[in-house]
Coordinates of C-alpha atoms in Angstrom, one line a residue:
M16 CA 195.0 207.9 -72.4
S17 CA 195.3 211.0 -74.6
I18 CA 195.5 211.4 -78.4
P19 CA 199.1 212.0 -79.5
T20 CA 199.9 215.4 -80.8
H21 CA 201.5 216.1 -84.2
E22 CA 204.8 216.8 -82.5
E23 CA 204.7 213.5 -80.7
I24 CA 204.0 211.6 -83.9
Y25 CA 206.8 213.4 -85.7
R26 CA 209.2 212.7 -82.9
L27 CA 208.3 209.0 -83.0
Q28 CA 208.7 209.0 -86.8
Q29 CA 212.2 210.5 -86.5
L30 CA 213.3 207.9 -83.9
S31 CA 212.4 205.1 -86.4
R32 CA 214.4 206.8 -89.2
V33 CA 217.5 204.9 -90.2
K34 CA 220.8 206.8 -90.6
N35 CA 221.4 205.1 -94.0
T36 CA 218.1 206.7 -95.2
D37 CA 219.6 210.1 -94.6
K38 CA 222.9 209.2 -96.2
C39 CA 221.1 207.9 -99.3
T40 CA 219.0 211.1 -99.5
S41 CA 222.1 213.2 -99.2
K42 CA 223.8 211.3 -101.9
W43 CA 221.0 211.8 -104.4
L44 CA 220.6 215.5 -103.5
R45 CA 224.3 215.9 -104.3
V46 CA 223.6 214.4 -107.7
V47 CA 220.7 216.8 -108.2
D48 CA 223.1 219.6 -107.3
R49 CA 225.6 218.3 -110.0
F50 CA 222.7 218.3 -112.5
N51 CA 221.7 221.8 -111.6
K52 CA 225.3 223.0 -112.0
E53 CA 225.7 221.3 -115.4
A54 CA 222.3 222.5 -116.6
N55 CA 222.9 226.1 -115.3
M56 CA 219.8 225.9 -113.1
T57 CA 219.7 227.9 -109.9
K58 CA 216.5 226.7 -108.3
K59 CA 216.8 224.0 -105.7
I60 CA 214.6 221.0 -106.0
N61 CA 212.5 221.9 -103.0
Q62 CA 211.8 225.4 -104.3
Y63 CA 209.6 224.5 -107.3
D64 CA 206.2 225.9 -106.5
T65 CA 204.0 224.2 -109.1
C66 CA 203.6 220.5 -109.8
N67 CA 204.2 221.1 -113.6
E68 CA 207.5 222.8 -112.9
L69 CA 208.7 220.1 -110.5
E70 CA 207.6 217.3 -113.0
D71 CA 209.5 219.0 -115.8
F72 CA 212.6 219.3 -113.7
L73 CA 212.4 215.7 -112.5
C74 CA 211.9 214.4 -116.1
K75 CA 215.0 216.3 -117.3
F76 CA 217.0 215.1 -114.2
I77 CA 216.0 211.4 -114.6
T78 CA 216.8 211.5 -118.3
W79 CA 220.2 213.1 -117.6
L80 CA 221.0 210.8 -114.7
K81 CA 224.4 209.0 -115.2
K82 CA 227.3 208.1 -113.0
L83 CA 230.3 210.4 -112.8
N84 CA 232.1 208.0 -115.2
G85 CA 229.3 208.3 -117.7
E86 CA 227.8 204.8 -117.1
E87 CA 224.1 204.3 -116.7
Y88 CA 222.7 203.6 -113.3
K89 CA 221.0 200.3 -112.7
A90 CA 217.2 200.4 -112.5
E91 CA 217.4 199.7 -108.7
S92 CA 219.6 202.7 -108.2
I93 CA 217.2 204.9 -110.2
Y94 CA 214.3 203.7 -108.0
N95 CA 216.4 204.5 -104.9
C96 CA 217.0 207.9 -106.3
Y97 CA 213.2 208.4 -106.9
A98 CA 212.3 207.1 -103.4
S99 CA 214.9 209.4 -101.7
L100 CA 213.8 212.5 -103.6
A101 CA 210.1 211.7 -103.0
R102 CA 210.8 211.3 -99.2
Y103 CA 212.8 214.6 -99.2
L104 CA 210.2 216.5 -101.1
K105 CA 207.4 215.2 -98.9
E106 CA 209.2 217.0 -96.0
E107 CA 210.8 219.9 -97.7
S108 CA 208.9 221.0 -100.8
V109 CA 206.9 224.2 -100.9
I110 CA 204.2 222.2 -102.7
K111 CA 201.9 220.7 -100.1
P112 CA 201.2 217.9 -100.4
C113 CA 204.0 216.9 -102.8
K114 CA 203.4 213.7 -104.6
I115 CA 205.7 212.6 -107.4

């Protein structure tokens, strides 16, 4: 029996990934895009190259976060947003490792 390679481990992780996870992440990335547009920011969330920059961006984003109709999100939704962005940044951020 051989030790699994990184590629084999990654492939197995992707098989266990639920489609709803990707849908949820896409939803929150669209909200981030809306924030960037309203705040006249051009840098994408995965392009911040220091932890301080990313933390500053996320603090502004979470403080701004509201539904399109102006209502506040429930705490559970904000947590889902955080979890989705953390998962996305773990895979896509230029900061390695990226822990938020």
